[in-house]
XYZ file of C-alpha atoms in Angstrom:
381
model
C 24.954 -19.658 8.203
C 28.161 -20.282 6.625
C 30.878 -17.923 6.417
C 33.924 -17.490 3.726
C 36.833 -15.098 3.126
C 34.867 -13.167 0.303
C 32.027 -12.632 3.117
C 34.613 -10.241 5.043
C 36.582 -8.230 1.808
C 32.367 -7.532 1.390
C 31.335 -4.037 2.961
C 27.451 -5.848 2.933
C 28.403 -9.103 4.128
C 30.774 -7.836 6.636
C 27.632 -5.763 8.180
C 25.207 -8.814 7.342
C 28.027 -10.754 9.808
C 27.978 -8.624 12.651
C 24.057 -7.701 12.014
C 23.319 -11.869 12.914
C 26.450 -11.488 15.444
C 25.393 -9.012 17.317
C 23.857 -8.435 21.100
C 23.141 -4.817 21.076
C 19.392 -5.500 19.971
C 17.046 -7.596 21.436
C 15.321 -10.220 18.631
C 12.232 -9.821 16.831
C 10.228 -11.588 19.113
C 11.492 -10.243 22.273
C 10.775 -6.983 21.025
C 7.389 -7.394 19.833
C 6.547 -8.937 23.257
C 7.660 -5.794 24.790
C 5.259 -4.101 22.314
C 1.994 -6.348 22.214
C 0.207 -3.935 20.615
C 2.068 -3.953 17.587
C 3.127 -8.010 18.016
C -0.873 -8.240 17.970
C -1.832 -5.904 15.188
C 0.162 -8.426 12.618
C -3.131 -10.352 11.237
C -2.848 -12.721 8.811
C -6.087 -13.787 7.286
C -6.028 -17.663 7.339
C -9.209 -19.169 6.419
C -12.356 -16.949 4.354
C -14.767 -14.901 5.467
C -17.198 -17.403 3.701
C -16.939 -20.732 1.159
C -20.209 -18.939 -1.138
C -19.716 -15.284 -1.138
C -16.569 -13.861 -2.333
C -17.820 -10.410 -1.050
C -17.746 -11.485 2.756
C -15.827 -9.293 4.387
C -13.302 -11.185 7.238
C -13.064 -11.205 11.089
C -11.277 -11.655 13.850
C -11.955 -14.975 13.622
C -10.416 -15.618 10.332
C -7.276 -13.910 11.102
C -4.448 -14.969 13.182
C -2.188 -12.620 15.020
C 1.373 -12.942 15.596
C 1.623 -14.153 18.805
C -0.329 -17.138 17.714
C 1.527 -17.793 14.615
C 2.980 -21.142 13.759
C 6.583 -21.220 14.060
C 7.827 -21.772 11.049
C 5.218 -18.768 9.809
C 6.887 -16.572 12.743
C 10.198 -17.622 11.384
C 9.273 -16.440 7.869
C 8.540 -12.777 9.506
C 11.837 -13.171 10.735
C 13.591 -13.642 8.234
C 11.754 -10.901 6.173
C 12.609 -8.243 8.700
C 16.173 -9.650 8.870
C 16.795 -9.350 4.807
C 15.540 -5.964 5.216
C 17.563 -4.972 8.353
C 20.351 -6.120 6.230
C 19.496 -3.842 3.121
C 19.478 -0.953 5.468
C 22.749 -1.036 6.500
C 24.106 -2.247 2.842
C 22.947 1.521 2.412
C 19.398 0.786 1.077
C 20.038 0.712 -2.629
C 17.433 0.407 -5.268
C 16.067 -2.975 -5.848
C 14.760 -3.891 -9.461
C 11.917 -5.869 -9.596
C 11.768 -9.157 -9.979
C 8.667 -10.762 -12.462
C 9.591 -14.266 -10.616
C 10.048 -12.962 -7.320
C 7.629 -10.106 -5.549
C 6.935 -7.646 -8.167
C 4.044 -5.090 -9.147
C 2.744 -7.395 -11.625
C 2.470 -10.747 -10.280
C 1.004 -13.791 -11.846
C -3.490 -12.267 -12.051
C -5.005 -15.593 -11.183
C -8.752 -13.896 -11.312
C -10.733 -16.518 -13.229
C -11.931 -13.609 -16.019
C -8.250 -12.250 -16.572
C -8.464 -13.056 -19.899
C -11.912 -11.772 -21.057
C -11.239 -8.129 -22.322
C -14.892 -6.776 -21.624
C -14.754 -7.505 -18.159
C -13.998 -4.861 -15.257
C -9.916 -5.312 -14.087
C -9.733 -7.458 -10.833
C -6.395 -8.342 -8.985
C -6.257 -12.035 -7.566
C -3.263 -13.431 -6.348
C -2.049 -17.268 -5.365
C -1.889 -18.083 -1.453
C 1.512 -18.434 -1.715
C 2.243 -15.185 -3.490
C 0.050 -13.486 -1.331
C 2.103 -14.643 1.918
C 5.530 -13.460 0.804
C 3.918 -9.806 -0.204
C 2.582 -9.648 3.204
C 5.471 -10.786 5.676
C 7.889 -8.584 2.981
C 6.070 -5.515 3.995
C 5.756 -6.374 7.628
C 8.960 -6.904 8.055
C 10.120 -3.976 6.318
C 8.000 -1.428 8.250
C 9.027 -3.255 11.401
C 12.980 -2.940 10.087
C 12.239 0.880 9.045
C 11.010 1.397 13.063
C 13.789 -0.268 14.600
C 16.695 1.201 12.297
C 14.888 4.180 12.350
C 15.149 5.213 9.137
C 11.554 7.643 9.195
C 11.529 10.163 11.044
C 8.303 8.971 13.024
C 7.529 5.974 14.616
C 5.092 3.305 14.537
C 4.340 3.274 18.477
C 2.547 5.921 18.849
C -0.095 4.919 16.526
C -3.607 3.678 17.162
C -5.088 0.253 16.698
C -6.603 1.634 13.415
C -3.475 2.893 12.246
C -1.753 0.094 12.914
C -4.079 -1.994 11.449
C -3.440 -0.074 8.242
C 0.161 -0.978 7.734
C 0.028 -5.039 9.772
C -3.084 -6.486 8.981
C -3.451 -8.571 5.364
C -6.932 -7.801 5.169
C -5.967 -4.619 4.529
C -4.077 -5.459 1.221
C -6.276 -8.318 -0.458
C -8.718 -10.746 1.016
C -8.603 -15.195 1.132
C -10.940 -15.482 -1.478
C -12.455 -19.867 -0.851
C -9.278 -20.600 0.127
C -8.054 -20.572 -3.175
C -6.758 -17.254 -4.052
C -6.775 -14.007 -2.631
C -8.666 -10.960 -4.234
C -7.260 -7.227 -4.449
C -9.288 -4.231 -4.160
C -12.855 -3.147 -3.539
C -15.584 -4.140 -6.899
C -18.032 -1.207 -7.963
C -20.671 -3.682 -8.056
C -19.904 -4.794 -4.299
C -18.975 -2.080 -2.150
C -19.070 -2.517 1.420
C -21.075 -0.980 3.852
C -18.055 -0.335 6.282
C -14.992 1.645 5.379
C -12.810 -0.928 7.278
C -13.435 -3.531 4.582
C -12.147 -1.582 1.634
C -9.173 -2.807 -0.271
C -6.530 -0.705 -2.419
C -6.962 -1.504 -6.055
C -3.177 -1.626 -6.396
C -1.087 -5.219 -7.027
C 1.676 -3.420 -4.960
C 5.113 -3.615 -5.327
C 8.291 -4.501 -2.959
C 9.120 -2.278 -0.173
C 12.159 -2.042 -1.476
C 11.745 -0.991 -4.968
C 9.329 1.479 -3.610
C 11.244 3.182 -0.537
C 14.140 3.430 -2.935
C 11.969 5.479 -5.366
C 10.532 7.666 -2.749
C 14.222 8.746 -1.024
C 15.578 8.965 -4.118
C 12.770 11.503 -5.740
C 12.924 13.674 -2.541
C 9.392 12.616 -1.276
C 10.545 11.442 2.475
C 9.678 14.635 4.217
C 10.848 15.559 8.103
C 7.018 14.687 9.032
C 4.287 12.241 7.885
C 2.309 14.894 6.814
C 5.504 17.041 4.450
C 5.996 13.456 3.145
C 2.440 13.130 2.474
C 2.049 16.345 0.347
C 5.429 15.560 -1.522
C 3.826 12.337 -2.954
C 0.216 14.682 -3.537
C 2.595 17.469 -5.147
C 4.154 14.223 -7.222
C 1.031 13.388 -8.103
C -0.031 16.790 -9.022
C 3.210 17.382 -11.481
C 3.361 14.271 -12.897
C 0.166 12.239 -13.265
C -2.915 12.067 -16.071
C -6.022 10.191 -15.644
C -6.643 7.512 -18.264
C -9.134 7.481 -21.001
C -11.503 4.726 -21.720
C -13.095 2.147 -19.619
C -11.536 0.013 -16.407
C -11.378 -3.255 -18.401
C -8.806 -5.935 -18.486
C -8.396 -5.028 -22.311
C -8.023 -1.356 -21.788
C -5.914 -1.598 -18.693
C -3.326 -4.045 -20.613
C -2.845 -1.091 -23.365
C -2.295 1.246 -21.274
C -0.153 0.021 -18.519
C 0.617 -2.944 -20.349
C -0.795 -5.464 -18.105
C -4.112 -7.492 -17.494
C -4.311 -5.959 -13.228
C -4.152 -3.101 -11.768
C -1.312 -0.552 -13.075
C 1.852 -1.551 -11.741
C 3.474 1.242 -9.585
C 6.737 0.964 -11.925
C 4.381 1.928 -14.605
C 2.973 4.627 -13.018
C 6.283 5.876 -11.929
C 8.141 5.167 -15.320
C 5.400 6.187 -17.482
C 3.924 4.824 -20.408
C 2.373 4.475 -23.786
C -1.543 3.904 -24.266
C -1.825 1.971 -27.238
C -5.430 2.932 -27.911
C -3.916 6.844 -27.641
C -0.343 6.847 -28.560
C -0.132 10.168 -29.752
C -0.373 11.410 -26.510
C 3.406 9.749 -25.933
C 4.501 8.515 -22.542
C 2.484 9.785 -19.614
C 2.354 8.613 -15.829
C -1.457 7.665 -16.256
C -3.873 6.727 -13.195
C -6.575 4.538 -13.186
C -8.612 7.448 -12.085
C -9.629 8.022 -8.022
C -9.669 4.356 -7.497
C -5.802 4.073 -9.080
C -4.561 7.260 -7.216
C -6.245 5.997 -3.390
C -4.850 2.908 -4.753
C -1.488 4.306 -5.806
C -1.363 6.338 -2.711
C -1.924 4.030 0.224
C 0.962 1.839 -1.542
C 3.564 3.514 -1.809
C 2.963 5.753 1.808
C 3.361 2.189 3.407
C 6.411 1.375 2.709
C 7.577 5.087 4.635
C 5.010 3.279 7.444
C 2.349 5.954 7.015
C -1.279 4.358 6.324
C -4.068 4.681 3.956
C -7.798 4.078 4.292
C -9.756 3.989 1.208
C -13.343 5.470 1.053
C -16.191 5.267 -0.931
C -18.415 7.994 -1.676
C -21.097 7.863 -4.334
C -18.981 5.538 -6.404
C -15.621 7.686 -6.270
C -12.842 7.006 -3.842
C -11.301 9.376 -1.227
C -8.734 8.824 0.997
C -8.083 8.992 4.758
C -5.009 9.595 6.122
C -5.427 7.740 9.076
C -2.775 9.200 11.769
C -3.479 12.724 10.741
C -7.273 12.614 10.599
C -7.093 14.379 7.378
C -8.614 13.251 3.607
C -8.402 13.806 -0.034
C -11.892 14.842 -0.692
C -11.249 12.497 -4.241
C -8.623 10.917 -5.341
C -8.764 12.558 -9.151
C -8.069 15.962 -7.095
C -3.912 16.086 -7.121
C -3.967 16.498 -10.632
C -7.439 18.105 -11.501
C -6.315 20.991 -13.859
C -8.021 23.963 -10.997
C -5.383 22.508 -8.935
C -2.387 21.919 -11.558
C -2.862 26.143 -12.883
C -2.532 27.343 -9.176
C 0.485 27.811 -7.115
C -1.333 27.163 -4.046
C 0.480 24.412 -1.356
C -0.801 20.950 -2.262
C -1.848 20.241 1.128
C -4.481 22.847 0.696
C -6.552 19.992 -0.467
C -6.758 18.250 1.982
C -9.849 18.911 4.277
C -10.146 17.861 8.284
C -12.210 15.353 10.242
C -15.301 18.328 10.483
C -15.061 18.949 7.364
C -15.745 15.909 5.772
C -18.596 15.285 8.200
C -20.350 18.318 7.202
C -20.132 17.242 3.461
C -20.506 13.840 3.802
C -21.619 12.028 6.944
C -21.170 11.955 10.542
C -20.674 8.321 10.760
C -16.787 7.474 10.259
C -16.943 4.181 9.614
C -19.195 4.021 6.873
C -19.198 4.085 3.016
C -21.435 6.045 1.036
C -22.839 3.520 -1.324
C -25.361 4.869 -3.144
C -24.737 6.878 -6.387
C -27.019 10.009 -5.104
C -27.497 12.310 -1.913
C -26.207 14.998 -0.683
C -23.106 14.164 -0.079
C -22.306 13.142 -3.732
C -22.039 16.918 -4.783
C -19.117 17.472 -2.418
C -16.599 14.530 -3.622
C -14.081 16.904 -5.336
C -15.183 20.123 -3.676
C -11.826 21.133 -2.474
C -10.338 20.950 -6.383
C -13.277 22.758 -7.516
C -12.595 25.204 -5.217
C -9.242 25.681 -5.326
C -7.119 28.751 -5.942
């Protein structure tokens, strides 16, 4: 890397310098040999789960971990984690987004994107897909080792890890010709493990930004956790109408899932725009969606669930869930004063109302667990 005068009279470049310079740290690599646990939860999903059925979900055996990575594919990790090493110590400042670059509203390459009576899907290109994946990566490997969170990565579980490394956790390789965001309706899977966010994302470092900036980083997972609930309680409104590319682009003003700027920004429905600018959710899918998101970039993960057609979350290193993802902003809990985190309802609990089996969806639209999703807003006081 060449180096000029104007590098050194730069604060940033003068820390990118001795950043690449220095000793003190071992490498990447070296590191995530002494950590194989981590250095093996990075999966990247290589090849598809199937060439006929788009609802396959992966395994091991499409995925590749890290170790096993192609070099120039381990030197693109690299690199990631070194640009955001280097944004740390230039003092982490708020990145816009960039509609070329990685953004929250990247190029929807779903063959029906353009049919306005058809439910909103999220398909990316290969290539797209890759540089969302080893951006985040390496900026929740960057967060551990500069520790900027107040919690780290090592003591989590294979699941949890899982949660915040592997790419079949963001969007699936769809025929090895695009890759597909979120869980359909029509197609939900019989394990949790296989759900997907219905988010597009956005980069780490418009996101983390956001977060620090809006007080949400709490001294635990679990303060930080109800900060972006209580957010979410103050601030959001559930859309109106139906989850169609058409309605989706007038309200967020984009044919994919809402982009977390929107969100965050607000904005104006054009089917409703007397109601003026609002931070509207796609509804329990959006906010699970919205949720597991933006808690990864602070490195704390998100598993979707399905129940009866709605969406709950699980928090995965605190073995707590959202009982439904409408409930942060359901209006029983937005007239009471109580703690946000009230909602939120433990491992037994959600057995008792649901099921005993942890791994599973509920996929049909009735039983007796169907009168529970929401319980805790219901309830609350």
């Amino acid at each position: 890397m060449p180096w000029s005068l104007s590098d050194f009279l730069d604060p940033c470049r003068w820390r990118l310098y001795r950043y690449v310079r220095t000793k003190a740290q071992p490498s990447l690599s070296t590191w995530l040999t002494r950590h194989p646990n981590v250095a093996n939860a990075i999966q990247w999903q290589h090849l598809p789960a199937s060439t006929s059925n788009a609802y396959a979900a992966p395994t091991q055996s499409h995925k590749i971990a890290w170790p096993n990575w192609a070099p120039a594919r381990q030197t693109d990790l690299i690199n990631a984690y070194r640009d955001a090493c280097v944004w740390f110590e230039c003092g982490a400042y708020p990145k816009s987004i960039d509609p070329n670059g990685l953004t929250d509203r990247p190029v929807n390459v779903n063959p029906n994107v353009n049919l306005d009576t058809v439910t909103a899907i999220q398909s990316v290109t290969p290539a797209y897909m890759w540089k969302l994946y080893i951006a985040h990566v390496g900026f929740t490997l960057a967060a551990q080792r500069k520790g900027r969170l107040p919690w780290s990565i090592l003591t989590y579980s294979d699941e949890a890890l899982r949660y915040l490394l592997d790419s079949t956790t963001m969007a699936w390789n769809i025929f090895g010709t695009y890759y597909g965001m979120g869980t359909y309706s029509a197609y939900v899977p019989a394990k949790r493990e296989a759900n997907l966010p219905k988010t597009a994302f956005a980069p780490p470092m418009w996101t983390y930004p956001w977060l620090k900036q809006a007080g949400l980083i709490g001294a635990t997972r679990l303060d930080t956790i109800g900060n972006v609930l209580q957010w979410m309680r103050q601030n959001m409104v559930h859309f109106y109408g139906t989850d169609t590319f058409a309605n989706f682009n007038a309200i967020w003003q984009y044919r994919g899932y809402p982009p977390l700027s929107k969100i965050v920004n607000g904005t104006v429905d054009a089917n409703n725009p007397g109601m003026g600018v609002r931070h509207w959710t796609a509804g329990c899918h959006g906010s699970v969606g919205f949720l597991g998101a933006v808690l990864r970039a602070v490195n704390i993960p998100v598993q979707p669930v399905w129940v009866c057609g709605h969406e709950l979350a699980y928090f995965v290193t605190e073995h707590l869930y959202l009982d439904h993802g409408d409930d942060p902003y359901n209006q029983n809990v937005k007239n009471s004063g109580s703690p946000v985190l009230s909602l939120l309802i433990d491992e037994g609990t959600y057995e008792l109302w649901f099921t005993t089996d942890l791994t599973a969806n509920i996929t049909g639209a009735a039983g007796p667990g169907c009168a529970n999703v929401g319980r805790r807003a219901a309830e609350f006081v």
